[in-house]
mmCIF file with all atom_site columns, C-alpha atoms and ligand atoms in Angstrom:
data_model
loop_
_atom_site.group_PDB
_atom_site.id
_atom_site.type_symbol
_atom_site.label_atom_id
_atom_site.label_alt_id
_atom_site.label_comp_id
_atom_site.label_asym_id
_atom_site.label_entity_id
_atom_site.label_seq_id
_atom_site.pdbx_PDB_ins_code
_atom_site.Cartn_x
_atom_site.Cartn_y
_atom_site.Cartn_z
_atom_site.occupancy
_atom_site.B_iso_or_equiv
_atom_site.pdbx_formal_charge
_atom_site.auth_seq_id
_atom_site.auth_comp_id
_atom_site.auth_asym_id
_atom_site.auth_atom_id
_atom_site.pdbx_PDB_model_num
ATOM   1   C  CA  . MET W 1 1   ? 56.629 -25.162 14.403 1.00 39.00 ? 1   MET W CA  1
ATOM   2   C  CA  . SER W 1 2   ? 54.201 -27.523 16.014 1.00 39.00 ? 2   SER W CA  1
ATOM   3   C  CA  . TYR W 1 3   ? 54.081 -28.264 19.707 1.00 37.00 ? 3   TYR W CA  1
ATOM   4   C  CA  . GLY W 1 4   ? 51.999 -31.382 19.350 1.00 39.00 ? 4   GLY W CA  1
ATOM   5   C  CA  . VAL W 1 5   ? 52.139 -34.323 21.684 1.00 38.00 ? 5   VAL W CA  1
ATOM   6   C  CA  . ALA W 1 6   ? 54.832 -36.011 19.605 1.00 38.00 ? 6   ALA W CA  1
ATOM   7   C  CA  . ASP W 1 7   ? 57.192 -33.090 20.315 1.00 41.00 ? 7   ASP W CA  1
ATOM   8   C  CA  . THR W 1 8   ? 56.795 -33.299 24.067 1.00 39.00 ? 8   THR W CA  1
ATOM   9   C  CA  . ALA W 1 9   ? 58.977 -36.372 24.476 1.00 37.00 ? 9   ALA W CA  1
ATOM   10  C  CA  . SER W 1 10  ? 61.871 -34.903 22.478 1.00 37.00 ? 10  SER W CA  1
ATOM   11  C  CA  . ARG W 1 11  ? 61.803 -31.602 24.381 1.00 39.00 ? 11  ARG W CA  1
ATOM   12  C  CA  . SER W 1 12  ? 61.881 -33.365 27.716 1.00 37.00 ? 12  SER W CA  1
ATOM   13  C  CA  . GLN W 1 13  ? 65.289 -34.702 26.712 1.00 35.00 ? 13  GLN W CA  1
ATOM   14  C  CA  . GLY W 1 14  ? 67.079 -31.377 27.090 1.00 36.00 ? 14  GLY W CA  1
ATOM   15  C  CA  . HIS W 1 15  ? 65.527 -29.032 24.527 1.00 35.00 ? 15  HIS W CA  1
ATOM   16  C  CA  . SER W 1 16  ? 64.785 -25.492 25.633 1.00 41.00 ? 16  SER W CA  1
ATOM   17  C  CA  . ALA W 1 17  ? 61.219 -25.171 24.339 1.00 52.00 ? 17  ALA W CA  1
ATOM   18  C  CA  . PRO W 1 18  ? 58.588 -24.294 26.910 1.00 68.00 ? 18  PRO W CA  1
ATOM   19  C  CA  . CYS W 1 19  ? 56.253 -26.977 28.118 1.00 69.00 ? 19  CYS W CA  1
ATOM   20  C  CA  . SER W 1 20  ? 53.565 -27.970 25.690 1.00 77.00 ? 20  SER W CA  1
ATOM   21  C  CA  . ASN W 1 21  ? 49.924 -28.774 26.263 1.00 81.00 ? 21  ASN W CA  1
ATOM   22  C  CA  . ARG W 1 22  ? 46.607 -28.262 24.536 1.00 82.00 ? 22  ARG W CA  1
ATOM   23  C  CA  . ASP W 1 23  ? 45.986 -24.951 26.334 1.00 84.00 ? 23  ASP W CA  1
ATOM   24  C  CA  . PHE W 1 24  ? 49.341 -23.311 25.527 1.00 85.00 ? 24  PHE W CA  1
ATOM   25  C  CA  . ASP W 1 25  ? 50.263 -24.640 22.075 1.00 89.00 ? 25  ASP W CA  1
ATOM   26  C  CA  . PHE W 1 26  ? 48.322 -21.948 20.172 1.00 93.00 ? 26  PHE W CA  1
ATOM   27  C  CA  . HIS W 1 27  ? 50.206 -19.247 22.100 1.00 92.00 ? 27  HIS W CA  1
ATOM   28  C  CA  . TYR W 1 28  ? 53.612 -20.571 21.023 1.00 90.00 ? 28  TYR W CA  1
ATOM   29  C  CA  . GLU W 1 29  ? 52.421 -21.090 17.456 1.00 91.00 ? 29  GLU W CA  1
ATOM   30  C  CA  . GLY W 1 30  ? 51.342 -17.440 17.491 1.00 94.00 ? 30  GLY W CA  1
ATOM   31  C  CA  . LEU W 1 31  ? 54.799 -16.361 18.626 1.00 94.00 ? 31  LEU W CA  1
ATOM   32  C  CA  . GLU W 1 32  ? 56.297 -18.288 15.707 1.00 93.00 ? 32  GLU W CA  1
ATOM   33  C  CA  . ALA W 1 33  ? 54.146 -16.096 13.457 1.00 95.00 ? 33  ALA W CA  1
ATOM   34  C  CA  . GLY W 1 34  ? 54.977 -12.879 15.328 1.00 96.00 ? 34  GLY W CA  1
ATOM   35  C  CA  . ARG W 1 35  ? 51.578 -12.640 17.003 1.00 97.00 ? 35  ARG W CA  1
ATOM   36  C  CA  . LEU W 1 36  ? 50.780 -12.340 20.714 1.00 98.00 ? 36  LEU W CA  1
ATOM   37  C  CA  . LEU W 1 37  ? 47.731 -14.567 21.042 1.00 97.00 ? 37  LEU W CA  1
ATOM   38  C  CA  . VAL W 1 38  ? 45.391 -14.908 24.006 1.00 97.00 ? 38  VAL W CA  1
ATOM   39  C  CA  . GLN W 1 39  ? 42.165 -16.836 24.430 1.00 97.00 ? 39  GLN W CA  1
ATOM   40  C  CA  . GLN W 1 40  ? 38.804 -15.162 23.990 1.00 98.00 ? 40  GLN W CA  1
ATOM   41  C  CA  . CYS W 1 41  ? 35.656 -16.899 25.187 1.00 98.00 ? 41  CYS W CA  1
ATOM   42  C  CA  . VAL W 1 42  ? 33.292 -17.498 22.269 1.00 98.00 ? 42  VAL W CA  1
ATOM   43  C  CA  . HIS W 1 43  ? 30.290 -17.447 24.609 1.00 98.00 ? 43  HIS W CA  1
ATOM   44  C  CA  . CYS W 1 44  ? 30.839 -14.206 26.606 1.00 98.00 ? 44  CYS W CA  1
ATOM   45  C  CA  . GLY W 1 45  ? 33.877 -12.554 24.980 1.00 98.00 ? 45  GLY W CA  1
ATOM   46  C  CA  . THR W 1 46  ? 36.076 -12.554 28.096 1.00 98.00 ? 46  THR W CA  1
ATOM   47  C  CA  . LEU W 1 47  ? 39.814 -12.477 27.353 1.00 98.00 ? 47  LEU W CA  1
ATOM   48  C  CA  . ARG W 1 48  ? 42.051 -14.711 29.432 1.00 96.00 ? 48  ARG W CA  1
ATOM   49  C  CA  . ASN W 1 49  ? 45.752 -15.132 30.010 1.00 94.00 ? 49  ASN W CA  1
ATOM   50  C  CA  . PRO W 1 50  ? 47.484 -17.371 30.867 1.00 92.00 ? 50  PRO W CA  1
ATOM   51  C  CA  . PRO W 1 51  ? 45.602 -19.903 28.776 1.00 93.00 ? 51  PRO W CA  1
ATOM   52  C  CA  . GLY W 1 52  ? 43.237 -22.356 30.410 1.00 93.00 ? 52  GLY W CA  1
ATOM   53  C  CA  . PRO W 1 53  ? 40.599 -24.873 29.424 1.00 94.00 ? 53  PRO W CA  1
ATOM   54  C  CA  . ALA W 1 54  ? 37.521 -22.923 30.550 1.00 96.00 ? 54  ALA W CA  1
ATOM   55  C  CA  . CYS W 1 55  ? 36.312 -19.340 30.791 1.00 97.00 ? 55  CYS W CA  1
ATOM   56  C  CA  . PRO W 1 56  ? 36.617 -18.005 34.360 1.00 96.00 ? 56  PRO W CA  1
ATOM   57  C  CA  . SER W 1 57  ? 33.491 -15.873 33.830 1.00 97.00 ? 57  SER W CA  1
ATOM   58  C  CA  . CYS W 1 58  ? 30.985 -18.309 32.274 1.00 98.00 ? 58  CYS W CA  1
ATOM   59  C  CA  . GLN W 1 59  ? 32.835 -21.671 32.392 1.00 98.00 ? 59  GLN W CA  1
ATOM   60  C  CA  . SER W 1 60  ? 32.417 -22.209 28.637 1.00 98.00 ? 60  SER W CA  1
ATOM   61  C  CA  . PHE W 1 61  ? 35.012 -24.443 26.999 1.00 97.00 ? 61  PHE W CA  1
ATOM   62  C  CA  . ALA W 1 62  ? 34.557 -22.683 23.629 1.00 97.00 ? 62  ALA W CA  1
ATOM   63  C  CA  . TRP W 1 63  ? 37.290 -20.186 22.796 1.00 97.00 ? 63  TRP W CA  1
ATOM   64  C  CA  . LYS W 1 64  ? 39.106 -18.612 19.900 1.00 97.00 ? 64  LYS W CA  1
ATOM   65  C  CA  . ALA W 1 65  ? 42.565 -17.078 19.592 1.00 97.00 ? 65  ALA W CA  1
ATOM   66  C  CA  . LEU W 1 66  ? 42.755 -13.291 19.563 1.00 97.00 ? 66  LEU W CA  1
ATOM   67  C  CA  . ALA W 1 67  ? 45.898 -11.401 18.500 1.00 98.00 ? 67  ALA W CA  1
ATOM   68  C  CA  . LEU W 1 68  ? 46.656 -8.527  20.852 1.00 98.00 ? 68  LEU W CA  1
ATOM   69  C  CA  . ARG W 1 69  ? 47.924 -5.228  19.455 1.00 98.00 ? 69  ARG W CA  1
ATOM   70  C  CA  . GLY W 1 70  ? 50.962 -5.741  21.689 1.00 98.00 ? 70  GLY W CA  1
ATOM   71  C  CA  . THR W 1 71  ? 50.886 -2.384  23.454 1.00 98.00 ? 71  THR W CA  1
ATOM   72  C  CA  . GLY W 1 72  ? 50.123 -1.639  27.069 1.00 98.00 ? 72  GLY W CA  1
ATOM   73  C  CA  . THR W 1 73  ? 51.342 -0.072  30.311 1.00 98.00 ? 73  THR W CA  1
ATOM   74  C  CA  . ILE W 1 74  ? 53.484 -1.534  33.083 1.00 98.00 ? 74  ILE W CA  1
ATOM   75  C  CA  . PHE W 1 75  ? 51.247 -2.484  36.008 1.00 98.00 ? 75  PHE W CA  1
ATOM   76  C  CA  . SER W 1 76  ? 54.053 -4.004  38.112 1.00 98.00 ? 76  SER W CA  1
ATOM   77  C  CA  . TRP W 1 77  ? 57.526 -5.454  37.669 1.00 98.00 ? 77  TRP W CA  1
ATOM   78  C  CA  . THR W 1 78  ? 60.199 -7.529  39.361 1.00 97.00 ? 78  THR W CA  1
ATOM   79  C  CA  . VAL W 1 79  ? 63.648 -8.933  38.675 1.00 96.00 ? 79  VAL W CA  1
ATOM   80  C  CA  . HIS W 1 80  ? 64.168 -12.616 37.923 1.00 95.00 ? 80  HIS W CA  1
ATOM   81  C  CA  . PHE W 1 81  ? 67.342 -13.938 39.563 1.00 95.00 ? 81  PHE W CA  1
ATOM   82  C  CA  . HIS W 1 82  ? 66.779 -17.681 39.782 1.00 93.00 ? 82  HIS W CA  1
ATOM   83  C  CA  . PRO W 1 83  ? 66.445 -20.263 38.347 1.00 92.00 ? 83  PRO W CA  1
ATOM   84  C  CA  . PRO W 1 84  ? 68.583 -19.748 35.225 1.00 90.00 ? 84  PRO W CA  1
ATOM   85  C  CA  . LEU W 1 85  ? 66.493 -19.717 32.034 1.00 87.00 ? 85  LEU W CA  1
ATOM   86  C  CA  . ARG W 1 86  ? 67.865 -20.683 28.638 1.00 82.00 ? 86  ARG W CA  1
ATOM   87  C  CA  . GLY W 1 87  ? 67.899 -17.771 26.248 1.00 85.00 ? 87  GLY W CA  1
ATOM   88  C  CA  . PHE W 1 88  ? 67.892 -15.135 29.016 1.00 88.00 ? 88  PHE W CA  1
ATOM   89  C  CA  . GLU W 1 89  ? 70.707 -13.149 30.550 1.00 88.00 ? 89  GLU W CA  1
ATOM   90  C  CA  . MET W 1 90  ? 70.456 -13.301 34.301 1.00 90.00 ? 90  MET W CA  1
ATOM   91  C  CA  . PRO W 1 91  ? 69.196 -11.403 36.167 1.00 94.00 ? 91  PRO W CA  1
ATOM   92  C  CA  . HIS W 1 92  ? 66.580 -9.733  33.976 1.00 95.00 ? 92  HIS W CA  1
ATOM   93  C  CA  . SER W 1 93  ? 63.495 -7.634  34.586 1.00 97.00 ? 93  SER W CA  1
ATOM   94  C  CA  . VAL W 1 94  ? 59.991 -9.012  34.146 1.00 97.00 ? 94  VAL W CA  1
ATOM   95  C  CA  . ALA W 1 95  ? 56.893 -6.854  33.813 1.00 98.00 ? 95  ALA W CA  1
ATOM   96  C  CA  . LEU W 1 96  ? 53.217 -7.415  34.383 1.00 98.00 ? 96  LEU W CA  1
ATOM   97  C  CA  . VAL W 1 97  ? 51.684 -5.350  31.591 1.00 98.00 ? 97  VAL W CA  1
ATOM   98  C  CA  . GLU W 1 98  ? 48.104 -4.129  31.393 1.00 98.00 ? 98  GLU W CA  1
ATOM   99  C  CA  . MET W 1 99  ? 47.471 -4.624  27.693 1.00 98.00 ? 99  MET W CA  1
ATOM   100 C  CA  . ASP W 1 100 ? 45.359 -2.074  25.844 1.00 98.00 ? 100 ASP W CA  1
ATOM   101 C  CA  . GLU W 1 101 ? 42.686 -4.774  25.435 1.00 98.00 ? 101 GLU W CA  1
ATOM   102 C  CA  . GLY W 1 102 ? 42.282 -4.827  29.251 1.00 97.00 ? 102 GLY W CA  1
ATOM   103 C  CA  . LEU W 1 103 ? 43.968 -8.050  30.371 1.00 97.00 ? 103 LEU W CA  1
ATOM   104 C  CA  . ARG W 1 104 ? 47.395 -8.432  31.930 1.00 98.00 ? 104 ARG W CA  1
ATOM   105 C  CA  . VAL W 1 105 ? 50.329 -10.328 30.433 1.00 98.00 ? 105 VAL W CA  1
ATOM   106 C  CA  . VAL W 1 106 ? 53.648 -11.231 32.083 1.00 97.00 ? 106 VAL W CA  1
ATOM   107 C  CA  . GLY W 1 107 ? 56.678 -10.747 29.873 1.00 96.00 ? 107 GLY W CA  1
ATOM   108 C  CA  . ALA W 1 108 ? 60.418 -10.337 30.150 1.00 96.00 ? 108 ALA W CA  1
ATOM   109 C  CA  . MET W 1 109 ? 61.924 -6.885  29.754 1.00 96.00 ? 109 MET W CA  1
ATOM   110 C  CA  . ASP W 1 110 ? 65.473 -8.143  29.444 1.00 93.00 ? 110 ASP W CA  1
ATOM   111 C  CA  . GLY W 1 111 ? 67.861 -5.489  28.251 1.00 89.00 ? 111 GLY W CA  1
ATOM   112 C  CA  . VAL W 1 112 ? 65.888 -2.668  29.899 1.00 92.00 ? 112 VAL W CA  1
ATOM   113 C  CA  . LYS W 1 113 ? 67.537 -1.077  32.936 1.00 90.00 ? 113 LYS W CA  1
ATOM   114 C  CA  . THR W 1 114 ? 65.673 -1.057  36.230 1.00 92.00 ? 114 THR W CA  1
ATOM   115 C  CA  . PRO W 1 115 ? 63.933 0.508   37.962 1.00 95.00 ? 115 PRO W CA  1
ATOM   116 C  CA  . LEU W 1 116 ? 61.050 0.301   35.519 1.00 96.00 ? 116 LEU W CA  1
ATOM   117 C  CA  . ASP W 1 117 ? 58.360 2.951   35.753 1.00 96.00 ? 117 ASP W CA  1
ATOM   118 C  CA  . ILE W 1 118 ? 54.851 1.896   36.683 1.00 98.00 ? 118 ILE W CA  1
ATOM   119 C  CA  . GLY W 1 119 ? 52.614 3.212   33.916 1.00 97.00 ? 119 GLY W CA  1
ATOM   120 C  CA  . MET W 1 120 ? 55.395 3.174   31.292 1.00 97.00 ? 120 MET W CA  1
ATOM   121 C  CA  . ARG W 1 121 ? 54.066 2.501   27.814 1.00 98.00 ? 121 ARG W CA  1
ATOM   122 C  CA  . VAL W 1 122 ? 55.506 -0.636  26.256 1.00 98.00 ? 122 VAL W CA  1
ATOM   123 C  CA  . ARG W 1 123 ? 55.200 -2.554  23.032 1.00 98.00 ? 123 ARG W CA  1
ATOM   124 C  CA  . THR W 1 124 ? 55.842 -6.193  22.186 1.00 98.00 ? 124 THR W CA  1
ATOM   125 C  CA  . GLU W 1 125 ? 59.017 -7.238  20.421 1.00 97.00 ? 125 GLU W CA  1
ATOM   126 C  CA  . PHE W 1 126 ? 59.173 -10.710 18.926 1.00 97.00 ? 126 PHE W CA  1
ATOM   127 C  CA  . MET W 1 127 ? 62.479 -12.562 18.921 1.00 94.00 ? 127 MET W CA  1
ATOM   128 C  CA  . ARG W 1 128 ? 63.956 -15.995 19.321 1.00 92.00 ? 128 ARG W CA  1
ATOM   129 C  CA  . ARG W 1 129 ? 65.448 -17.462 22.451 1.00 88.00 ? 129 ARG W CA  1
ATOM   130 C  CA  . GLY W 1 130 ? 67.588 -20.166 20.963 1.00 84.00 ? 130 GLY W CA  1
ATOM   131 C  CA  . ALA W 1 131 ? 65.315 -22.427 18.942 1.00 84.00 ? 131 ALA W CA  1
ATOM   132 C  CA  . VAL W 1 132 ? 62.163 -21.068 20.580 1.00 87.00 ? 132 VAL W CA  1
ATOM   133 C  CA  . ALA W 1 133 ? 60.062 -18.139 19.390 1.00 91.00 ? 133 ALA W CA  1
ATOM   134 C  CA  . GLY W 1 134 ? 59.534 -15.654 22.174 1.00 93.00 ? 134 GLY W CA  1
ATOM   135 C  CA  . PHE W 1 135 ? 58.596 -12.102 22.979 1.00 96.00 ? 135 PHE W CA  1
ATOM   136 C  CA  . ARG W 1 136 ? 59.557 -9.355  25.370 1.00 97.00 ? 136 ARG W CA  1
ATOM   137 C  CA  . PHE W 1 137 ? 58.262 -5.938  26.226 1.00 98.00 ? 137 PHE W CA  1
ATOM   138 C  CA  . VAL W 1 138 ? 60.301 -2.872  25.335 1.00 97.00 ? 138 VAL W CA  1
ATOM   139 C  CA  . PRO W 1 139 ? 59.629 0.848   25.925 1.00 97.00 ? 139 PRO W CA  1
ATOM   140 C  CA  . ALA W 1 140 ? 57.110 2.021   23.331 1.00 96.00 ? 140 ALA W CA  1
ATOM   141 C  CA  . GLY W 1 141 ? 58.934 5.274   22.716 1.00 84.00 ? 141 GLY W CA  1
ATOM   142 C  CA  . ASP W 1 142 ? 55.723 7.097   21.822 1.00 63.00 ? 142 ASP W CA  1
HETATM 143 ZN ZN1 . LIG S 2 .   ? 32.920 -16.828 28.938 1.00 93.09 ? 201 LIG S ZN1 1
#
């Protein structure tokens, strides 16, 4: 699935796909392929998430996509009550996960009972939320 500019107009007419722009498109294309992609600066190697146009460490615009292993530990969590989100049961838990590669990623943990444990090991599970490829964190069970 492509999230090119041509798709933006159709999604704004009621489709549930996340917003699309040149910084985020690679991330959603990765999810379609079952990969959790983040940006890595080509100049200094810094990983960044959420995506952005420039490296926060060296300001380089050159980056490549890096697939994370998908495992990490819960750094913090909360419960999302509002607004309603298509493809999610409400309310649902959301975790800020310290990935094993050292950067943090926000992801839903819908279907996992709260309270969540800080430091709990989690893994990434890829799934679809309606027509959109998505991911959530689930207990690693290791
Ligand atoms: Zn850099």
